[in-house]
Amino acid sequence: MAPPAERFAVLLEQERQYGSVPTFYLDTAEWFRLKGDAATAALLLLSALELPSSDDETRQIVAFRLERDRAFDRAVELTEQLAAANAEFRPQPDRDLALALAARGRAAGRAGRGDLERAFQLLVDTALNPRVGRLRRNRGDRSDGGERAGRADQGSRRALDAR
């Protein structure tokens, strides 16, 4: 692997060309993570959120990766924002928030009981809320967006494997 100064010079050059899209930061963050530079990876990952083109899909991918990297507080914060912004339209953000809370709760041991209880209640509320399902059926939309976020994350991994 190239020395850090050389890697950062290439990063800056690439950022000038491709840094206007979140995918650049998602892919680059993943590359640095796989090379063992977790600090740089975390900074790049969060940079994807700062772009004007960053959307809910970007935020969800970042939240999933933060959770994977055990940055539970930031992951929960981001999924709470997504759930609040999308609560009226679809249940997936509440489900994702419940999963992030459950992960943080499990990692905290006994101290995480509140997160686990909140996660359980979110899952129950999501499953029993017929209004959200009715809204989706009326629009003819059977997708909850989760598949799309998963495909985007898979695409990022494939791009990294090609390097």
PDB file of C-alpha atoms in Angstrom, residues 29-119:
ATOM      1  CA  ALA A  29     -14.654   5.406   2.824  1.00  0.00           C
ATOM      2  CA  GLU A  30     -15.141   1.691   2.264  1.00  0.00           C
ATOM      3  CA  TRP A  31     -11.752   1.399   0.562  1.00  0.00           C
ATOM      4  CA  PHE A  32     -10.006   3.101   3.509  1.00  0.00           C
ATOM      5  CA  ARG A  33     -11.921   0.907   5.979  1.00  0.00           C
ATOM      6  CA  LEU A  34     -10.860  -2.246   4.157  1.00  0.00           C
ATOM      7  CA  LYS A  35      -7.254  -1.022   4.196  1.00  0.00           C
ATOM      8  CA  GLY A  36      -7.433  -0.613   7.990  1.00  0.00           C
ATOM      9  CA  ASP A  37      -7.696   3.204   8.196  1.00  0.00           C
ATOM     10  CA  ALA A  38     -10.910   3.431  10.201  1.00  0.00           C
ATOM     11  CA  ALA A  39     -10.460   7.098  11.175  1.00  0.00           C
ATOM     12  CA  THR A  40     -10.174   8.318   7.577  1.00  0.00           C
ATOM     13  CA  ALA A  41     -12.991   5.985   6.551  1.00  0.00           C
ATOM     14  CA  ALA A  42     -15.305   7.463   9.190  1.00  0.00           C
ATOM     15  CA  LEU A  43     -14.568  11.022   8.093  1.00  0.00           C
ATOM     16  CA  LEU A  44     -15.152  10.199   4.440  1.00  0.00           C
ATOM     17  CA  LEU A  45     -18.350   8.334   5.230  1.00  0.00           C
ATOM     18  CA  LEU A  46     -19.792  11.336   7.047  1.00  0.00           C
ATOM     19  CA  SER A  47     -18.673  13.627   4.202  1.00  0.00           C
ATOM     20  CA  ALA A  48     -21.274  11.967   1.978  1.00  0.00           C
ATOM     21  CA  LEU A  49     -23.951  13.583   4.160  1.00  0.00           C
ATOM     22  CA  GLU A  50     -22.664  17.110   3.573  1.00  0.00           C
ATOM     23  CA  LEU A  51     -23.325  17.227  -0.154  1.00  0.00           C
ATOM     24  CA  PRO A  52     -26.373  18.966  -1.617  1.00  0.00           C
ATOM     25  CA  SER A  53     -27.112  15.788  -3.589  1.00  0.00           C
ATOM     26  CA  SER A  54     -27.227  13.707  -0.401  1.00  0.00           C
ATOM     27  CA  ASP A  55     -30.702  12.209   0.012  1.00  0.00           C
ATOM     28  CA  ASP A  56     -32.537   9.735   2.233  1.00  0.00           C
ATOM     29  CA  GLU A  57     -30.897   6.810   0.455  1.00  0.00           C
ATOM     30  CA  THR A  58     -27.444   8.269   1.170  1.00  0.00           C
ATOM     31  CA  ARG A  59     -28.370   8.840   4.806  1.00  0.00           C
ATOM     32  CA  GLN A  60     -29.662   5.278   5.132  1.00  0.00           C
ATOM     33  CA  ILE A  61     -26.501   3.765   3.660  1.00  0.00           C
ATOM     34  CA  VAL A  62     -24.374   5.895   5.993  1.00  0.00           C
ATOM     35  CA  ALA A  63     -26.521   4.838   8.964  1.00  0.00           C
ATOM     36  CA  PHE A  64     -26.178   1.152   8.051  1.00  0.00           C
ATOM     37  CA  ARG A  65     -22.411   1.486   7.780  1.00  0.00           C
ATOM     38  CA  LEU A  66     -22.144   3.403  11.047  1.00  0.00           C
ATOM     39  CA  GLU A  67     -24.071   0.611  12.739  1.00  0.00           C
ATOM     40  CA  ARG A  68     -21.831  -2.010  11.104  1.00  0.00           C
ATOM     41  CA  ASP A  69     -18.790  -0.106  12.385  1.00  0.00           C
ATOM     42  CA  ARG A  70     -20.309   0.013  15.883  1.00  0.00           C
ATOM     43  CA  ALA A  71     -20.798   3.811  15.868  1.00  0.00           C
ATOM     44  CA  PHE A  72     -24.208   3.159  17.374  1.00  0.00           C
ATOM     45  CA  ASP A  73     -25.007   6.623  18.729  1.00  0.00           C
ATOM     46  CA  ARG A  74     -24.469   8.329  15.372  1.00  0.00           C
ATOM     47  CA  ALA A  75     -26.317   5.520  13.554  1.00  0.00           C
ATOM     48  CA  VAL A  76     -29.322   5.868  15.866  1.00  0.00           C
ATOM     49  CA  GLU A  77     -29.273   9.657  15.481  1.00  0.00           C
ATOM     50  CA  LEU A  78     -29.323   9.373  11.696  1.00  0.00           C
ATOM     51  CA  THR A  79     -32.042   6.712  11.613  1.00  0.00           C
ATOM     52  CA  GLU A  80     -34.160   8.808  13.994  1.00  0.00           C
ATOM     53  CA  GLN A  81     -33.914  11.697  11.520  1.00  0.00           C
ATOM     54  CA  LEU A  82     -34.919   9.402   8.656  1.00  0.00           C
ATOM     55  CA  ALA A  83     -37.823   7.931  10.603  1.00  0.00           C
ATOM     56  CA  ALA A  84     -39.115  11.386  11.522  1.00  0.00           C
ATOM     57  CA  ALA A  85     -38.853  12.633   7.942  1.00  0.00           C
ATOM     58  CA  ASN A  86     -40.540   9.578   6.399  1.00  0.00           C
ATOM     59  CA  ALA A  87     -42.956   8.407   9.087  1.00  0.00           C
ATOM     60  CA  GLU A  88     -46.038   9.401   7.123  1.00  0.00           C
ATOM     61  CA  PHE A  89     -45.049   7.631   3.925  1.00  0.00           C
ATOM     62  CA  ARG A  90     -43.615   4.227   4.790  1.00  0.00           C
ATOM     63  CA  PRO A  91     -42.728   1.997   7.763  1.00  0.00           C
ATOM     64  CA  GLN A  92     -39.167   1.070   6.722  1.00  0.00           C
ATOM     65  CA  PRO A  93     -37.416   3.966   8.531  1.00  0.00           C
ATOM     66  CA  ASP A  94     -39.106   2.997  11.815  1.00  0.00           C
ATOM     67  CA  ARG A  95     -38.023  -0.605  11.330  1.00  0.00           C
ATOM     68  CA  ASP A  96     -34.464   0.517  10.587  1.00  0.00           C
ATOM     69  CA  LEU A  97     -34.484   2.722  13.677  1.00  0.00           C
ATOM     70  CA  ALA A  98     -35.679  -0.220  15.758  1.00  0.00           C
ATOM     71  CA  LEU A  99     -32.831  -2.364  14.438  1.00  0.00           C
ATOM     72  CA  ALA A 100     -30.256   0.363  15.161  1.00  0.00           C
ATOM     73  CA  LEU A 101     -31.625   0.801  18.683  1.00  0.00           C
ATOM     74  CA  ALA A 102     -31.547  -2.965  19.225  1.00  0.00           C
ATOM     75  CA  ALA A 103     -27.921  -3.156  18.071  1.00  0.00           C
ATOM     76  CA  ARG A 104     -26.932  -0.307  20.399  1.00  0.00           C
ATOM     77  CA  GLY A 105     -28.931  -1.851  23.233  1.00  0.00           C
ATOM     78  CA  ARG A 106     -27.297  -5.272  22.798  1.00  0.00           C
ATOM     79  CA  ALA A 107     -23.835  -3.702  22.689  1.00  0.00           C
ATOM     80  CA  ALA A 108     -24.494  -1.798  25.916  1.00  0.00           C
ATOM     81  CA  GLY A 109     -25.470  -4.898  27.907  1.00  0.00           C
ATOM     82  CA  ARG A 110     -27.709  -4.177  30.893  1.00  0.00           C
ATOM     83  CA  ALA A 111     -27.431  -0.432  30.317  1.00  0.00           C
ATOM     84  CA  GLY A 112     -29.064  -0.881  26.913  1.00  0.00           C
ATOM     85  CA  ARG A 113     -32.413  -2.084  28.188  1.00  0.00           C
ATOM     86  CA  GLY A 114     -34.124   1.224  27.340  1.00  0.00           C
ATOM     87  CA  ASP A 115     -32.959   0.997  23.735  1.00  0.00           C
ATOM     88  CA  LEU A 116     -34.176  -2.606  23.495  1.00  0.00           C
ATOM     89  CA  GLU A 117     -37.584  -1.695  24.907  1.00  0.00           C
ATOM     90  CA  ARG A 118     -37.913   1.247  22.535  1.00  0.00           C
ATOM     91  CA  ALA A 119     -36.872  -0.968  19.590  1.00  0.00           C
TER      92      ALA A 119
END
